[in-house]
Amino acid sequence: MSCEHLICARCSNPVVEGRCPTCREARSELHDHGPSVPPAVVLAILVALLFAALVLQRVYG
């Protein structure tokens, strides 16, 4: 859901413009998706786990 087509009941302006406190609050709730992990970090963790698995396989295999 996006706020592009929503109209604020308080100021009658598009919510995306954020002209009043109600608009800004609604816009922040719609666009706040929580903390996200960048794909590069996920890739780095996966590479590190793969490397660790290969090292452990060589040591104990």
PDB file of N, CA, C and O in Angstrom:
ATOM      1  N   MET A   1       0.851  -1.174   0.000  1.00  0.00           N
ATOM      2  CA  MET A   1       0.000   0.000   0.000  1.00  0.00           C
ATOM      3  C   MET A   1       0.891   1.230   0.000  1.00  0.00           C
ATOM      4  O   MET A   1       1.899   1.286   0.681  1.00  0.00           O
ATOM      5  N   SER A   2       0.494   2.234  -0.772  1.00  0.00           N
ATOM      6  CA  SER A   2       1.265   3.477  -0.803  1.00  0.00           C
ATOM      7  C   SER A   2       0.350   4.640  -0.455  1.00  0.00           C
ATOM      8  O   SER A   2      -0.874   4.514  -0.440  1.00  0.00           O
ATOM      9  N   CYS A   3       0.951   5.775  -0.190  1.00  0.00           N
ATOM     10  CA  CYS A   3       0.168   6.951   0.189  1.00  0.00           C
ATOM     11  C   CYS A   3      -0.003   7.925  -0.969  1.00  0.00           C
ATOM     12  O   CYS A   3      -0.458   9.036  -0.765  1.00  0.00           O
ATOM     13  N   GLU A   4       0.316   7.502  -2.175  1.00  0.00           N
ATOM     14  CA  GLU A   4       0.222   8.402  -3.325  1.00  0.00           C
ATOM     15  C   GLU A   4      -1.196   8.877  -3.589  1.00  0.00           C
ATOM     16  O   GLU A   4      -1.407  10.009  -3.998  1.00  0.00           O
ATOM     17  N   HIS A   5      -2.182   8.016  -3.374  1.00  0.00           N
ATOM     18  CA  HIS A   5      -3.559   8.356  -3.710  1.00  0.00           C
ATOM     19  C   HIS A   5      -4.424   8.626  -2.485  1.00  0.00           C
ATOM     20  O   HIS A   5      -5.621   8.842  -2.623  1.00  0.00           O
ATOM     21  N   LEU A   6      -3.837   8.608  -1.296  1.00  0.00           N
ATOM     22  CA  LEU A   6      -4.602   8.861  -0.080  1.00  0.00           C
ATOM     23  C   LEU A   6      -4.758  10.358   0.159  1.00  0.00           C
ATOM     24  O   LEU A   6      -3.831  11.134  -0.041  1.00  0.00           O
ATOM     25  N   ILE A   7      -5.949  10.748   0.617  1.00  0.00           N
ATOM     26  CA  ILE A   7      -6.236  12.142   0.944  1.00  0.00           C
ATOM     27  C   ILE A   7      -6.425  12.234   2.455  1.00  0.00           C
ATOM     28  O   ILE A   7      -7.149  11.437   3.059  1.00  0.00           O
ATOM     29  N   CYS A   8      -5.794  13.218   3.054  1.00  0.00           N
ATOM     30  CA  CYS A   8      -5.867  13.409   4.501  1.00  0.00           C
ATOM     31  C   CYS A   8      -7.237  13.961   4.881  1.00  0.00           C
ATOM     32  O   CYS A   8      -7.744  14.902   4.270  1.00  0.00           O
ATOM     33  N   ALA A   9      -7.855  13.386   5.917  1.00  0.00           N
ATOM     34  CA  ALA A   9      -9.153  13.852   6.391  1.00  0.00           C
ATOM     35  C   ALA A   9      -9.026  15.164   7.149  1.00  0.00           C
ATOM     36  O   ALA A   9      -9.989  15.921   7.264  1.00  0.00           O
ATOM     37  N   ARG A  10      -7.839  15.466   7.631  1.00  0.00           N
ATOM     38  CA  ARG A  10      -7.658  16.681   8.431  1.00  0.00           C
ATOM     39  C   ARG A  10      -7.420  17.916   7.566  1.00  0.00           C
ATOM     40  O   ARG A  10      -8.030  18.955   7.785  1.00  0.00           O
ATOM     41  N   CYS A  11      -6.544  17.793   6.560  1.00  0.00           N
ATOM     42  CA  CYS A  11      -6.205  18.981   5.762  1.00  0.00           C
ATOM     43  C   CYS A  11      -6.672  18.892   4.309  1.00  0.00           C
ATOM     44  O   CYS A  11      -6.507  19.845   3.558  1.00  0.00           O
ATOM     45  N   SER A  12      -7.223  17.756   3.905  1.00  0.00           N
ATOM     46  CA  SER A  12      -7.754  17.536   2.544  1.00  0.00           C
ATOM     47  C   SER A  12      -6.689  17.639   1.458  1.00  0.00           C
ATOM     48  O   SER A  12      -7.004  17.961   0.315  1.00  0.00           O
ATOM     49  N   ASN A  13      -5.472  17.384   1.802  1.00  0.00           N
ATOM     50  CA  ASN A  13      -4.379  17.373   0.831  1.00  0.00           C
ATOM     51  C   ASN A  13      -3.859  15.940   0.691  1.00  0.00           C
ATOM     52  O   ASN A  13      -4.099  15.103   1.558  1.00  0.00           O
ATOM     53  N   PRO A  14      -3.130  15.665  -0.373  1.00  0.00           N
ATOM     54  CA  PRO A  14      -2.550  14.320  -0.520  1.00  0.00           C
ATOM     55  C   PRO A  14      -1.605  14.003   0.646  1.00  0.00           C
ATOM     56  O   PRO A  14      -0.796  14.842   1.054  1.00  0.00           O
ATOM     57  N   VAL A  15      -1.706  12.805   1.180  1.00  0.00           N
ATOM     58  CA  VAL A  15      -0.880  12.383   2.313  1.00  0.00           C
ATOM     59  C   VAL A  15       0.597  12.394   1.936  1.00  0.00           C
ATOM     60  O   VAL A  15       1.454  12.714   2.756  1.00  0.00           O
ATOM     61  N   VAL A  16       0.902  12.103   0.673  1.00  0.00           N
ATOM     62  CA  VAL A  16       2.288  12.033   0.229  1.00  0.00           C
ATOM     63  C   VAL A  16       3.010  13.381   0.401  1.00  0.00           C
ATOM     64  O   VAL A  16       4.213  13.429   0.577  1.00  0.00           O
ATOM     65  N   GLU A  17       2.261  14.476   0.389  1.00  0.00           N
ATOM     66  CA  GLU A  17       2.881  15.799   0.558  1.00  0.00           C
ATOM     67  C   GLU A  17       3.240  16.082   2.010  1.00  0.00           C
ATOM     68  O   GLU A  17       4.121  16.887   2.287  1.00  0.00           O
ATOM     69  N   GLY A  18       2.550  15.468   2.965  1.00  0.00           N
ATOM     70  CA  GLY A  18       2.876  15.625   4.385  1.00  0.00           C
ATOM     71  C   GLY A  18       2.736  17.040   4.886  1.00  0.00           C
ATOM     72  O   GLY A  18       3.599  17.534   5.609  1.00  0.00           O
ATOM     73  N   ARG A  19       1.643  17.698   4.577  1.00  0.00           N
ATOM     74  CA  ARG A  19       1.463  19.098   4.964  1.00  0.00           C
ATOM     75  C   ARG A  19       1.086  19.301   6.416  1.00  0.00           C
ATOM     76  O   ARG A  19       1.364  20.348   6.985  1.00  0.00           O
ATOM     77  N   CYS A  20       0.429  18.331   7.032  1.00  0.00           N
ATOM     78  CA  CYS A  20       0.041  18.490   8.440  1.00  0.00           C
ATOM     79  C   CYS A  20       0.635  17.332   9.256  1.00  0.00           C
ATOM     80  O   CYS A  20       1.107  16.343   8.691  1.00  0.00           O
ATOM     81  N   PRO A  21       0.599  17.423  10.584  1.00  0.00           N
ATOM     82  CA  PRO A  21       1.156  16.339  11.410  1.00  0.00           C
ATOM     83  C   PRO A  21       0.482  14.986  11.164  1.00  0.00           C
ATOM     84  O   PRO A  21       1.132  13.941  11.218  1.00  0.00           O
ATOM     85  N   THR A  22      -0.807  15.004  10.880  1.00  0.00           N
ATOM     86  CA  THR A  22      -1.519  13.756  10.608  1.00  0.00           C
ATOM     87  C   THR A  22      -1.008  13.110   9.328  1.00  0.00           C
ATOM     88  O   THR A  22      -0.801  11.891   9.269  1.00  0.00           O
ATOM     89  N   CYS A  23      -0.805  13.920   8.293  1.00  0.00           N
ATOM     90  CA  CYS A  23      -0.251  13.408   7.028  1.00  0.00           C
ATOM     91  C   CYS A  23       1.138  12.811   7.241  1.00  0.00           C
ATOM     92  O   CYS A  23       1.446  11.728   6.735  1.00  0.00           O
ATOM     93  N   ARG A  24       1.977  13.543   7.956  1.00  0.00           N
ATOM     94  CA  ARG A  24       3.345  13.073   8.170  1.00  0.00           C
ATOM     95  C   ARG A  24       3.369  11.771   8.959  1.00  0.00           C
ATOM     96  O   ARG A  24       4.159  10.871   8.666  1.00  0.00           O
ATOM     97  N   GLU A  25       2.486  11.648   9.943  1.00  0.00           N
ATOM     98  CA  GLU A  25       2.410  10.412  10.730  1.00  0.00           C
ATOM     99  C   GLU A  25       1.953   9.245   9.868  1.00  0.00           C
ATOM    100  O   GLU A  25       2.538   8.159   9.914  1.00  0.00           O
ATOM    101  N   ALA A  26       0.919   9.457   9.072  1.00  0.00           N
ATOM    102  CA  ALA A  26       0.416   8.390   8.201  1.00  0.00           C
ATOM    103  C   ALA A  26       1.474   7.992   7.179  1.00  0.00           C
ATOM    104  O   ALA A  26       1.666   6.807   6.896  1.00  0.00           O
ATOM    105  N   ARG A  27       2.153   8.976   6.627  1.00  0.00           N
ATOM    106  CA  ARG A  27       3.190   8.689   5.633  1.00  0.00           C
ATOM    107  C   ARG A  27       4.332   7.901   6.254  1.00  0.00           C
ATOM    108  O   ARG A  27       4.837   6.945   5.659  1.00  0.00           O
ATOM    109  N   SER A  28       4.729   8.259   7.468  1.00  0.00           N
ATOM    110  CA  SER A  28       5.830   7.538   8.117  1.00  0.00           C
ATOM    111  C   SER A  28       5.417   6.114   8.475  1.00  0.00           C
ATOM    112  O   SER A  28       6.233   5.197   8.408  1.00  0.00           O
ATOM    113  N   GLU A  29       4.163   5.904   8.857  1.00  0.00           N
ATOM    114  CA  GLU A  29       3.697   4.548   9.165  1.00  0.00           C
ATOM    115  C   GLU A  29       3.677   3.678   7.920  1.00  0.00           C
ATOM    116  O   GLU A  29       4.032   2.505   7.971  1.00  0.00           O
ATOM    117  N   LEU A  30       3.263   4.247   6.801  1.00  0.00           N
ATOM    118  CA  LEU A  30       3.193   3.477   5.565  1.00  0.00           C
ATOM    119  C   LEU A  30       4.568   3.160   5.009  1.00  0.00           C
ATOM    120  O   LEU A  30       4.776   2.114   4.405  1.00  0.00           O
ATOM    121  N   HIS A  31       5.516   4.056   5.200  1.00  0.00           N
ATOM    122  CA  HIS A  31       6.837   3.875   4.608  1.00  0.00           C
ATOM    123  C   HIS A  31       7.862   3.309   5.580  1.00  0.00           C
ATOM    124  O   HIS A  31       8.996   3.067   5.196  1.00  0.00           O
ATOM    125  N   ASP A  32       7.473   3.083   6.827  1.00  0.00           N
ATOM    126  CA  ASP A  32       8.401   2.519   7.799  1.00  0.00           C
ATOM    127  C   ASP A  32       8.292   1.010   7.753  1.00  0.00           C
ATOM    128  O   ASP A  32       7.318   0.427   8.198  1.00  0.00           O
ATOM    129  N   HIS A  33       9.294   0.363   7.193  1.00  0.00           N
ATOM    130  CA  HIS A  33       9.278  -1.086   7.061  1.00  0.00           C
ATOM    131  C   HIS A  33      10.221  -1.750   8.038  1.00  0.00           C
ATOM    132  O   HIS A  33      10.513  -2.931   7.904  1.00  0.00           O
ATOM    133  N   GLY A  34      10.711  -1.002   8.978  1.00  0.00           N
ATOM    134  CA  GLY A  34      11.619  -1.588   9.960  1.00  0.00           C
ATOM    135  C   GLY A  34      13.035  -1.669   9.420  1.00  0.00           C
ATOM    136  O   GLY A  34      13.316  -1.326   8.282  1.00  0.00           O
ATOM    137  N   PRO A  35      13.934  -2.126  10.259  1.00  0.00           N
ATOM    138  CA  PRO A  35      15.321  -2.224   9.810  1.00  0.00           C
ATOM    139  C   PRO A  35      15.480  -3.319   8.758  1.00  0.00           C
ATOM    140  O   PRO A  35      14.903  -4.396   8.878  1.00  0.00           O
ATOM    141  N   SER A  36      16.237  -3.007   7.756  1.00  0.00           N
ATOM    142  CA  SER A  36      16.485  -4.008   6.728  1.00  0.00           C
ATOM    143  C   SER A  36      17.993  -4.231   6.597  1.00  0.00           C
ATOM    144  O   SER A  36      18.794  -3.344   6.848  1.00  0.00           O
ATOM    145  N   VAL A  37      18.353  -5.421   6.220  1.00  0.00           N
ATOM    146  CA  VAL A  37      19.748  -5.787   6.063  1.00  0.00           C
ATOM    147  C   VAL A  37      20.104  -5.644   4.581  1.00  0.00           C
ATOM    148  O   VAL A  37      19.422  -6.210   3.723  1.00  0.00           O
ATOM    149  N   PRO A  38      21.145  -4.898   4.278  1.00  0.00           N
ATOM    150  CA  PRO A  38      21.547  -4.747   2.882  1.00  0.00           C
ATOM    151  C   PRO A  38      21.941  -6.096   2.277  1.00  0.00           C
ATOM    152  O   PRO A  38      22.512  -6.957   2.964  1.00  0.00           O
ATOM    153  N   PRO A  39      21.637  -6.294   1.008  1.00  0.00           N
ATOM    154  CA  PRO A  39      21.974  -7.564   0.363  1.00  0.00           C
ATOM    155  C   PRO A  39      23.460  -7.901   0.421  1.00  0.00           C
ATOM    156  O   PRO A  39      23.824  -9.075   0.491  1.00  0.00           O
ATOM    157  N   ALA A  40      24.320  -6.908   0.416  1.00  0.00           N
ATOM    158  CA  ALA A  40      25.759  -7.164   0.481  1.00  0.00           C
ATOM    159  C   ALA A  40      26.141  -7.819   1.809  1.00  0.00           C
ATOM    160  O   ALA A  40      27.018  -8.687   1.851  1.00  0.00           O
ATOM    161  N   VAL A  41      25.497  -7.430   2.883  1.00  0.00           N
ATOM    162  CA  VAL A  41      25.788  -8.017   4.190  1.00  0.00           C
ATOM    163  C   VAL A  41      25.332  -9.475   4.223  1.00  0.00           C
ATOM    164  O   VAL A  41      26.040 -10.347   4.731  1.00  0.00           O
ATOM    165  N   VAL A  42      24.150  -9.741   3.663  1.00  0.00           N
ATOM    166  CA  VAL A  42      23.654 -11.115   3.611  1.00  0.00           C
ATOM    167  C   VAL A  42      24.609 -11.978   2.794  1.00  0.00           C
ATOM    168  O   VAL A  42      24.942 -13.104   3.184  1.00  0.00           O
ATOM    169  N   LEU A  43      25.054 -11.466   1.670  1.00  0.00           N
ATOM    170  CA  LEU A  43      25.987 -12.208   0.821  1.00  0.00           C
ATOM    171  C   LEU A  43      27.300 -12.467   1.550  1.00  0.00           C
ATOM    172  O   LEU A  43      27.842 -13.575   1.491  1.00  0.00           O
ATOM    173  N   ALA A  44      27.801 -11.475   2.263  1.00  0.00           N
ATOM    174  CA  ALA A  44      29.050 -11.650   3.010  1.00  0.00           C
ATOM    175  C   ALA A  44      28.899 -12.715   4.087  1.00  0.00           C
ATOM    176  O   ALA A  44      29.802 -13.541   4.295  1.00  0.00           O
ATOM    177  N   ILE A  45      27.768 -12.728   4.774  1.00  0.00           N
ATOM    178  CA  ILE A  45      27.537 -13.744   5.804  1.00  0.00           C
ATOM    179  C   ILE A  45      27.456 -15.133   5.181  1.00  0.00           C
ATOM    180  O   ILE A  45      28.027 -16.100   5.708  1.00  0.00           O
ATOM    181  N   LEU A  46      26.767 -15.241   4.046  1.00  0.00           N
ATOM    182  CA  LEU A  46      26.671 -16.544   3.379  1.00  0.00           C
ATOM    183  C   LEU A  46      28.032 -17.047   2.902  1.00  0.00           C
ATOM    184  O   LEU A  46      28.344 -18.229   3.026  1.00  0.00           O
ATOM    185  N   VAL A  47      28.853 -16.153   2.382  1.00  0.00           N
ATOM    186  CA  VAL A  47      30.197 -16.546   1.935  1.00  0.00           C
ATOM    187  C   VAL A  47      31.034 -16.989   3.130  1.00  0.00           C
ATOM    188  O   VAL A  47      31.752 -17.992   3.058  1.00  0.00           O
ATOM    189  N   ALA A  48      30.929 -16.269   4.247  1.00  0.00           N
ATOM    190  CA  ALA A  48      31.676 -16.643   5.447  1.00  0.00           C
ATOM    191  C   ALA A  48      31.230 -18.008   5.973  1.00  0.00           C
ATOM    192  O   ALA A  48      32.063 -18.829   6.378  1.00  0.00           O
ATOM    193  N   LEU A  49      29.924 -18.262   5.955  1.00  0.00           N
ATOM    194  CA  LEU A  49      29.432 -19.571   6.402  1.00  0.00           C
ATOM    195  C   LEU A  49      29.887 -20.691   5.474  1.00  0.00           C
ATOM    196  O   LEU A  49      30.244 -21.776   5.930  1.00  0.00           O
ATOM    197  N   LEU A  50      29.891 -20.433   4.183  1.00  0.00           N
ATOM    198  CA  LEU A  50      30.365 -21.430   3.225  1.00  0.00           C
ATOM    199  C   LEU A  50      31.843 -21.723   3.444  1.00  0.00           C
ATOM    200  O   LEU A  50      32.259 -22.882   3.456  1.00  0.00           O
ATOM    201  N   PHE A  51      32.628 -20.679   3.642  1.00  0.00           N
ATOM    202  CA  PHE A  51      34.057 -20.845   3.911  1.00  0.00           C
ATOM    203  C   PHE A  51      34.279 -21.653   5.191  1.00  0.00           C
ATOM    204  O   PHE A  51      35.101 -22.570   5.222  1.00  0.00           O
ATOM    205  N   ALA A  52      33.512 -21.337   6.239  1.00  0.00           N
ATOM    206  CA  ALA A  52      33.643 -22.065   7.503  1.00  0.00           C
ATOM    207  C   ALA A  52      33.266 -23.540   7.326  1.00  0.00           C
ATOM    208  O   ALA A  52      33.925 -24.429   7.870  1.00  0.00           O
ATOM    209  N   ALA A  53      32.217 -23.785   6.543  1.00  0.00           N
ATOM    210  CA  ALA A  53      31.807 -25.174   6.304  1.00  0.00           C
ATOM    211  C   ALA A  53      32.886 -25.935   5.542  1.00  0.00           C
ATOM    212  O   ALA A  53      33.168 -27.098   5.847  1.00  0.00           O
ATOM    213  N   LEU A  54      33.500 -25.285   4.568  1.00  0.00           N
ATOM    214  CA  LEU A  54      34.568 -25.950   3.815  1.00  0.00           C
ATOM    215  C   LEU A  54      35.779 -26.229   4.675  1.00  0.00           C
ATOM    216  O   LEU A  54      36.404 -27.283   4.566  1.00  0.00           O
ATOM    217  N   VAL A  55      36.152 -25.300   5.530  1.00  0.00           N
ATOM    218  CA  VAL A  55      37.285 -25.491   6.435  1.00  0.00           C
ATOM    219  C   VAL A  55      36.983 -26.622   7.412  1.00  0.00           C
ATOM    220  O   VAL A  55      37.835 -27.501   7.638  1.00  0.00           O
ATOM    221  N   LEU A  56      35.799 -26.648   7.979  1.00  0.00           N
ATOM    222  CA  LEU A  56      35.442 -27.705   8.917  1.00  0.00           C
ATOM    223  C   LEU A  56      35.388 -29.067   8.237  1.00  0.00           C
ATOM    224  O   LEU A  56      35.779 -30.080   8.833  1.00  0.00           O
ATOM    225  N   GLN A  57      34.944 -29.097   6.989  1.00  0.00           N
ATOM    226  CA  GLN A  57      34.894 -30.368   6.260  1.00  0.00           C
ATOM    227  C   GLN A  57      36.310 -30.879   6.007  1.00  0.00           C
ATOM    228  O   GLN A  57      36.580 -32.060   6.120  1.00  0.00           O
ATOM    229  N   ARG A  58      37.235 -29.986   5.690  1.00  0.00           N
ATOM    230  CA  ARG A  58      38.615 -30.398   5.430  1.00  0.00           C
ATOM    231  C   ARG A  58      39.295 -30.878   6.715  1.00  0.00           C
ATOM    232  O   ARG A  58      40.042 -31.836   6.713  1.00  0.00           O
ATOM    233  N   VAL A  59      39.005 -30.185   7.835  1.00  0.00           N
ATOM    234  CA  VAL A  59      39.628 -30.543   9.110  1.00  0.00           C
ATOM    235  C   VAL A  59      39.072 -31.861   9.639  1.00  0.00           C
ATOM    236  O   VAL A  59      39.815 -32.739  10.071  1.00  0.00           O
ATOM    237  N   TYR A  60      37.752 -32.021   9.606  1.00  0.00           N
ATOM    238  CA  TYR A  60      37.135 -33.203  10.205  1.00  0.00           C
ATOM    239  C   TYR A  60      36.749 -34.254   9.165  1.00  0.00           C
ATOM    240  O   TYR A  60      36.260 -35.313   9.527  1.00  0.00           O
ATOM    241  N   GLY A  61      36.913 -33.977   7.896  1.00  0.00           N
ATOM    242  CA  GLY A  61      36.475 -34.918   6.878  1.00  0.00           C
ATOM    243  C   GLY A  61      37.516 -35.842   6.483  1.00  0.00           C
ATOM    244  O   GLY A  61      37.731 -36.934   6.317  1.00  0.00           O
TER     245      GLY A  61
END
